[in-house]
Amino acid sequence: MAGDDAGGARRGDADERDPDADEPKTVADELDAVAVELYALRPEEFTAARNARAQAAPRALGARIRTLRKPAASAWAVDLLAREGLLTDVLELAAALREAQDDLDAKELQRLGRERRALVQALARRSVALAAERGVTLSGAARDDVAATITAALLDPRAGAAVATARLIRPLEATGVDPVDLSEAVGGSIPGVPDAPARPARTTDDLAARRARKAAEQAVRAAERGASEAERELTRAEALLAAATEREAHLAERLDELRAQLARLEKDARVAADAREAAVDARVAAAERAGDARRALETARDALPRD
């Protein structure tokens, strides 16, 4: 009995230290199986179903079931893809990408990059449709998280293994530099991925460094937004400049035509003025001749004999 009491105490200590430590593997397997069923439900149905399963399960398993967290809508939508078997192409493409990277095949990497982007977009659209079929509408931000999670599964084999469980709790994100953070990302275990080691105690320096990094990341995002807006403004300014330059050239050409026309009109006006002056002179001469002729006529009439 004393031995049993000691064994019970040891088991109690293990439970207090870490729920995953020293427990029978069958409990972890059973937890994964229950998690798969629970995460197949719509997010709003999860909590009540989890509590019911925990209540009905043996004590050790029930305690573990109660630790399962409600999935984010984006993670649940990715789980739908995994259950439908639609992530096979993702994992195959991920392997091809890693092989091309190992071979330093730039051309193949470029082709696979295009294929990756097309596949991510297609699967993101499919996840939206699967969610809608189950009465769940994904927001724009959730759709972005779905695409980011699929991309992370392509770039990081550990993330791919997490996504393949169909027990994802939160979306994943790949930085392209550091491994994808899988902490508290999956309900249950991730086959082939060991549990993360215990984190060391956080010091004030660690906290300051994290805050500095977060501030730097926010500054980068703000700078990226500023750069994007500046590029858009530059594009608009260049379009306005092109339109103004084209109009200026058109008006200059029209002005040249009008100046040439004015020169012709001025020449024609001078010719007309000269013709008018000549006509005036001719009229004066004709008037003088007419006057002489009238006077001669009167003289001739006066010279006629009178009866």
Short mmCIF file of C-alpha atoms in Angstrom, two decimals:
data_model
loop_
_atom_site.label_atom_id
_atom_site.label_comp_id
_atom_site.label_asym_id
_atom_site.label_seq_id
_atom_site.Cartn_x
_atom_site.Cartn_y
_atom_site.Cartn_z
CA MET A 1 0.00 0.00 0.00
CA ALA A 2 2.89 2.32 0.87
CA GLY A 3 4.36 1.63 -2.54
CA ASP A 4 1.01 2.44 -4.13
CA ASP A 5 0.85 5.68 -2.16
CA ALA A 6 4.35 6.59 -3.26
CA GLY A 7 3.50 5.75 -6.86
CA GLY A 8 0.37 7.88 -6.60
CA ALA A 9 2.42 10.75 -5.21
CA ARG A 10 4.92 10.41 -8.04
CA ARG A 11 2.11 10.47 -10.57
CA GLY A 12 0.63 13.55 -8.93
CA ASP A 13 4.00 15.29 -9.09
CA ALA A 14 4.29 14.42 -12.78
CA ASP A 15 0.82 15.86 -13.44
CA GLU A 16 1.83 19.08 -11.72
CA ARG A 17 5.13 19.32 -13.65
CA ASP A 18 3.91 18.79 -17.19
CA PRO A 19 0.67 17.23 -18.52
CA ASP A 20 2.66 15.61 -21.36
CA ALA A 21 5.52 14.22 -19.22
CA ASP A 22 5.57 10.55 -18.18
CA GLU A 23 1.97 9.94 -19.30
CA PRO A 24 1.08 6.78 -21.23
CA LYS A 25 1.31 7.22 -24.96
CA THR A 26 -2.25 5.95 -25.34
CA VAL A 27 -3.58 9.04 -23.55
CA ALA A 28 -1.82 11.30 -26.06
CA ASP A 29 -3.16 9.19 -28.91
CA GLU A 30 -6.68 9.32 -27.49
CA LEU A 31 -6.37 13.09 -27.05
CA ASP A 32 -5.35 13.50 -30.70
CA ALA A 33 -8.32 11.40 -31.82
CA VAL A 34 -10.76 13.43 -29.73
CA ALA A 35 -9.18 16.66 -30.94
CA VAL A 36 -9.67 15.67 -34.58
CA GLU A 37 -13.38 15.15 -33.92
CA LEU A 38 -13.77 18.39 -31.98
CA TYR A 39 -11.91 20.54 -34.50
CA ALA A 40 -14.17 19.17 -37.22
CA LEU A 41 -17.04 21.09 -35.58
CA ARG A 42 -17.78 24.72 -36.33
CA PRO A 43 -15.88 27.06 -33.99
CA GLU A 44 -19.04 28.18 -32.17
CA GLU A 45 -19.88 24.53 -31.43
CA PHE A 46 -16.42 23.69 -30.10
CA THR A 47 -16.53 24.77 -26.45
CA ALA A 48 -19.75 22.98 -25.51
CA ALA A 49 -18.69 19.78 -27.31
CA ARG A 50 -15.23 19.87 -25.69
CA ASN A 51 -16.66 20.24 -22.21
CA ALA A 52 -19.09 17.38 -22.81
CA ARG A 53 -16.30 15.08 -24.04
CA ALA A 54 -14.09 16.04 -21.11
CA GLN A 55 -16.91 15.29 -18.66
CA ALA A 56 -17.51 11.85 -20.18
CA ALA A 57 -13.82 10.87 -20.49
CA PRO A 58 -11.61 9.21 -17.87
CA ARG A 59 -10.03 11.66 -15.45
CA ALA A 60 -6.57 11.89 -17.04
CA LEU A 61 -7.92 12.18 -20.56
CA GLY A 62 -10.69 14.56 -19.51
CA ALA A 63 -8.15 16.90 -17.95
CA ARG A 64 -6.20 16.95 -21.20
CA ILE A 65 -9.35 17.49 -23.29
CA ARG A 66 -10.22 20.56 -21.19
CA THR A 67 -6.91 22.14 -22.23
CA LEU A 68 -7.89 22.09 -25.91
CA ARG A 69 -8.48 25.63 -27.12
CA LYS A 70 -11.17 26.90 -29.47
CA PRO A 71 -9.70 27.32 -32.99
CA ALA A 72 -9.50 30.65 -34.78
CA ALA A 73 -11.74 30.80 -37.86
CA SER A 74 -8.73 30.90 -40.20
CA ALA A 75 -7.09 27.87 -38.53
CA TRP A 76 -10.38 25.97 -38.65
CA ALA A 77 -10.68 26.73 -42.38
CA VAL A 78 -7.19 25.31 -42.96
CA ASP A 79 -8.23 22.23 -40.96
CA LEU A 80 -11.08 21.80 -43.44
CA LEU A 81 -8.55 21.65 -46.28
CA ALA A 82 -6.57 19.00 -44.42
CA ARG A 83 -9.68 16.87 -43.81
CA GLU A 84 -10.64 17.12 -47.48
CA GLY A 85 -7.16 15.87 -48.46
CA LEU A 86 -6.46 19.08 -50.34
CA LEU A 87 -3.04 19.75 -48.79
CA THR A 88 -1.27 16.90 -50.54
CA ASP A 89 -0.15 19.18 -53.36
CA VAL A 90 1.16 21.66 -50.79
CA LEU A 91 3.38 19.09 -49.12
CA GLU A 92 4.61 17.75 -52.47
CA LEU A 93 5.41 21.24 -53.70
CA ALA A 94 7.18 21.99 -50.43
CA ALA A 95 9.45 18.98 -50.99
CA ALA A 96 10.16 20.12 -54.55
CA LEU A 97 11.01 23.63 -53.32
CA ARG A 98 13.44 22.26 -50.75
CA GLU A 99 15.08 20.06 -53.38
CA ALA A 100 15.46 23.02 -55.77
CA GLN A 101 16.95 25.09 -52.95
CA ASP A 102 19.42 22.33 -52.12
CA ASP A 103 20.39 22.14 -55.81
CA LEU A 104 20.59 25.94 -56.11
CA ASP A 105 18.38 25.66 -59.20
CA ALA A 106 17.33 29.30 -59.71
CA LYS A 107 15.19 28.62 -62.78
CA GLU A 108 13.32 25.80 -61.08
CA LEU A 109 12.88 27.90 -57.94
CA GLN A 110 11.36 30.67 -60.03
CA ARG A 111 8.92 28.25 -61.66
CA LEU A 112 8.02 26.64 -58.35
CA GLY A 113 7.57 30.08 -56.80
CA ARG A 114 4.93 30.92 -59.39
CA GLU A 115 3.28 27.56 -58.81
CA ARG A 116 3.37 28.15 -55.06
CA ARG A 117 1.60 31.50 -55.30
CA ALA A 118 -1.08 30.09 -57.59
CA LEU A 119 -1.60 27.06 -55.32
CA VAL A 120 -1.85 29.19 -52.17
CA GLN A 121 -4.48 31.44 -53.74
CA ALA A 122 -6.47 28.50 -55.08
CA LEU A 123 -6.47 26.72 -51.71
CA ALA A 124 -7.34 29.93 -49.87
CA ARG A 125 -10.38 30.35 -52.12
CA ARG A 126 -11.32 26.70 -51.59
CA SER A 127 -11.12 27.08 -47.80
CA VAL A 128 -13.49 30.06 -47.99
CA ALA A 129 -15.93 27.96 -50.01
CA LEU A 130 -15.70 24.99 -47.60
CA ALA A 131 -16.32 27.29 -44.64
CA ALA A 132 -19.29 28.89 -46.39
CA GLU A 133 -20.78 25.44 -47.04
CA ARG A 134 -20.76 24.98 -43.24
CA GLY A 135 -22.34 28.35 -42.60
CA VAL A 136 -19.15 30.20 -41.60
CA THR A 137 -18.09 33.39 -43.39
CA LEU A 138 -14.39 34.27 -43.26
CA SER A 139 -13.41 37.90 -42.93
CA GLY A 140 -10.80 39.48 -45.17
CA ALA A 141 -8.22 39.24 -42.37
CA ALA A 142 -9.06 35.55 -41.82
CA ARG A 143 -8.59 34.87 -45.54
CA ASP A 144 -5.17 36.52 -45.38
CA ASP A 145 -4.31 34.32 -42.39
CA VAL A 146 -5.37 31.21 -44.33
CA ALA A 147 -3.02 32.15 -47.19
CA ALA A 148 -0.19 32.92 -44.71
CA THR A 149 -0.69 29.55 -42.99
CA ILE A 150 -0.60 27.61 -46.27
CA THR A 151 2.54 29.52 -47.25
CA ALA A 152 4.14 28.65 -43.91
CA ALA A 153 3.33 24.96 -44.51
CA LEU A 154 5.11 25.24 -47.87
CA LEU A 155 8.21 26.89 -46.47
CA ASP A 156 8.67 24.98 -43.19
CA PRO A 157 8.29 21.17 -42.95
CA ARG A 158 7.40 21.45 -39.24
CA ALA A 159 4.57 23.83 -40.14
CA GLY A 160 3.51 21.39 -42.86
CA ALA A 161 3.31 18.61 -40.29
CA ALA A 162 1.24 20.83 -37.99
CA VAL A 163 -1.21 21.75 -40.75
CA ALA A 164 -1.55 18.11 -41.80
CA THR A 165 -2.91 17.14 -38.35
CA ALA A 166 -6.23 18.96 -39.09
CA ARG A 167 -6.01 20.15 -35.47
CA LEU A 168 -4.69 23.64 -36.04
CA ILE A 169 -5.75 26.21 -33.41
CA ARG A 170 -4.23 29.43 -34.69
CA PRO A 171 -2.83 30.63 -38.02
CA LEU A 172 0.87 30.26 -38.80
CA GLU A 173 3.28 32.72 -40.34
CA ALA A 174 6.67 32.19 -41.95
CA THR A 175 9.23 34.98 -41.73
CA GLY A 176 11.55 33.30 -44.23
CA VAL A 177 14.36 33.49 -41.66
CA ASP A 178 13.33 31.96 -38.33
CA PRO A 179 11.48 28.63 -37.97
CA VAL A 180 7.70 28.93 -37.84
CA ASP A 181 6.45 29.37 -34.28
CA LEU A 182 4.34 26.31 -33.46
CA SER A 183 3.79 27.06 -29.77
CA GLU A 184 0.13 26.49 -28.85
CA ALA A 185 -0.66 26.13 -32.55
CA VAL A 186 -2.05 22.56 -32.54
CA GLY A 187 -4.52 20.78 -30.29
CA GLY A 188 -2.67 17.62 -29.25
CA SER A 189 0.63 16.39 -30.63
CA ILE A 190 2.33 16.98 -33.99
CA PRO A 191 3.65 13.72 -35.48
CA GLY A 192 7.36 13.94 -36.22
CA VAL A 193 7.78 17.23 -34.37
CA PRO A 194 9.13 16.98 -30.81
CA ASP A 195 7.62 19.10 -28.10
CA ALA A 196 9.26 22.48 -27.73
CA PRO A 197 11.78 22.64 -24.87
CA ALA A 198 10.84 24.60 -21.81
CA ARG A 199 11.47 28.29 -22.29
CA PRO A 200 14.04 29.91 -20.03
CA ALA A 201 12.86 32.54 -17.60
CA ARG A 202 12.39 35.87 -19.29
CA THR A 203 14.67 38.62 -18.04
CA THR A 204 14.25 42.37 -18.22
CA ASP A 205 16.80 42.43 -21.04
CA ASP A 206 14.76 39.85 -22.97
CA LEU A 207 11.62 41.92 -22.51
CA ALA A 208 13.40 45.08 -23.65
CA ALA A 209 14.79 43.26 -26.68
CA ARG A 210 11.35 41.91 -27.61
CA ARG A 211 9.82 45.35 -27.25
CA ALA A 212 12.59 46.88 -29.32
CA ARG A 213 12.13 44.21 -31.99
CA LYS A 214 8.36 44.75 -32.00
CA ALA A 215 8.85 48.50 -32.31
CA ALA A 216 11.34 47.95 -35.13
CA GLU A 217 8.93 45.62 -36.92
CA GLN A 218 6.15 48.20 -36.56
CA ALA A 219 8.49 50.85 -37.92
CA VAL A 220 9.32 48.61 -40.89
CA ARG A 221 5.63 48.03 -41.60
CA ALA A 222 4.95 51.76 -41.33
CA ALA A 223 7.89 52.48 -43.65
CA GLU A 224 6.62 49.87 -46.10
CA ARG A 225 3.18 51.50 -46.09
CA GLY A 226 4.79 54.91 -46.56
CA ALA A 227 6.93 53.60 -49.41
CA SER A 228 3.89 52.04 -51.09
CA GLU A 229 1.91 55.28 -50.81
CA ALA A 230 4.90 57.26 -52.11
CA GLU A 231 5.17 54.91 -55.08
CA ARG A 232 1.46 55.37 -55.80
CA GLU A 233 1.85 59.15 -55.58
CA LEU A 234 4.86 58.99 -57.90
CA THR A 235 2.85 56.95 -60.40
CA ARG A 236 0.01 59.49 -60.28
CA ALA A 237 2.45 62.40 -60.64
CA GLU A 238 4.16 60.76 -63.61
CA ALA A 239 0.79 60.21 -65.27
CA LEU A 240 -0.13 63.88 -64.73
CA LEU A 241 3.26 64.98 -66.09
CA ALA A 242 2.85 62.81 -69.17
CA ALA A 243 -0.63 64.23 -69.82
CA ALA A 244 0.56 67.83 -69.30
CA THR A 245 3.57 67.29 -71.58
CA GLU A 246 1.37 65.84 -74.31
CA ARG A 247 -1.07 68.76 -74.03
CA GLU A 248 1.77 71.27 -74.09
CA ALA A 249 3.18 69.70 -77.26
CA HIS A 250 -0.28 69.72 -78.88
CA LEU A 251 -0.86 73.38 -78.02
CA ALA A 252 2.63 74.36 -79.21
CA GLU A 253 1.95 72.64 -82.53
CA ARG A 254 -1.43 74.37 -82.78
CA LEU A 255 0.19 77.73 -81.93
CA ASP A 256 2.73 77.25 -84.72
CA GLU A 257 -0.12 76.54 -87.14
CA LEU A 258 -1.99 79.66 -86.00
CA ARG A 259 1.15 81.81 -86.30
CA ALA A 260 1.70 80.58 -89.84
CA GLN A 261 -1.95 81.27 -90.66
CA LEU A 262 -1.64 84.76 -89.12
CA ALA A 263 1.42 85.47 -91.22
CA ARG A 264 -0.48 84.47 -94.36
CA LEU A 265 -3.44 86.65 -93.34
CA GLU A 266 -1.19 89.61 -92.63
CA LYS A 267 0.40 89.22 -96.06
CA ASP A 268 -3.03 88.96 -97.67
CA ALA A 269 -4.11 92.08 -95.73
CA ARG A 270 -1.12 94.06 -97.00
CA VAL A 271 -1.89 93.00 -100.58
CA ALA A 272 -5.52 94.00 -100.08
CA ALA A 273 -4.47 97.38 -98.66
CA ASP A 274 -2.23 98.03 -101.65
CA ALA A 275 -5.06 97.07 -103.99
CA ARG A 276 -7.41 99.41 -102.14
CA GLU A 277 -4.98 102.31 -102.46
CA ALA A 278 -4.61 101.64 -106.19
CA ALA A 279 -8.37 101.50 -106.52
CA VAL A 280 -8.68 104.84 -104.72
CA ASP A 281 -6.17 106.42 -107.09
CA ALA A 282 -7.99 104.96 -110.10
CA ARG A 283 -11.31 106.30 -108.81
CA VAL A 284 -9.87 109.77 -108.37
CA ALA A 285 -8.50 109.73 -111.92
CA ALA A 286 -11.79 108.36 -113.25
CA ALA A 287 -13.71 111.05 -111.39
CA GLU A 288 -11.54 113.76 -112.90
CA ARG A 289 -12.06 112.34 -116.37
CA ALA A 290 -15.78 112.09 -115.78
CA GLY A 291 -15.87 115.73 -114.69
CA ASP A 292 -13.95 116.81 -117.77
CA ALA A 293 -16.31 114.77 -119.93
CA ARG A 294 -19.41 116.40 -118.38
CA ARG A 295 -18.03 119.85 -118.87
CA ALA A 296 -17.15 119.07 -122.50
CA LEU A 297 -20.67 117.76 -123.01
CA GLU A 298 -22.20 120.90 -121.64
CA THR A 299 -19.96 123.06 -123.84
CA ALA A 300 -20.92 121.06 -126.90
CA ARG A 301 -24.61 121.38 -126.13
CA ASP A 302 -24.27 125.10 -125.65
CA ALA A 303 -22.63 125.38 -129.07
CA LEU A 304 -25.57 123.82 -130.90
CA PRO A 305 -27.50 126.36 -133.10
CA ARG A 306 -30.88 127.30 -131.70
CA ASP A 307 -33.97 127.26 -133.91
#
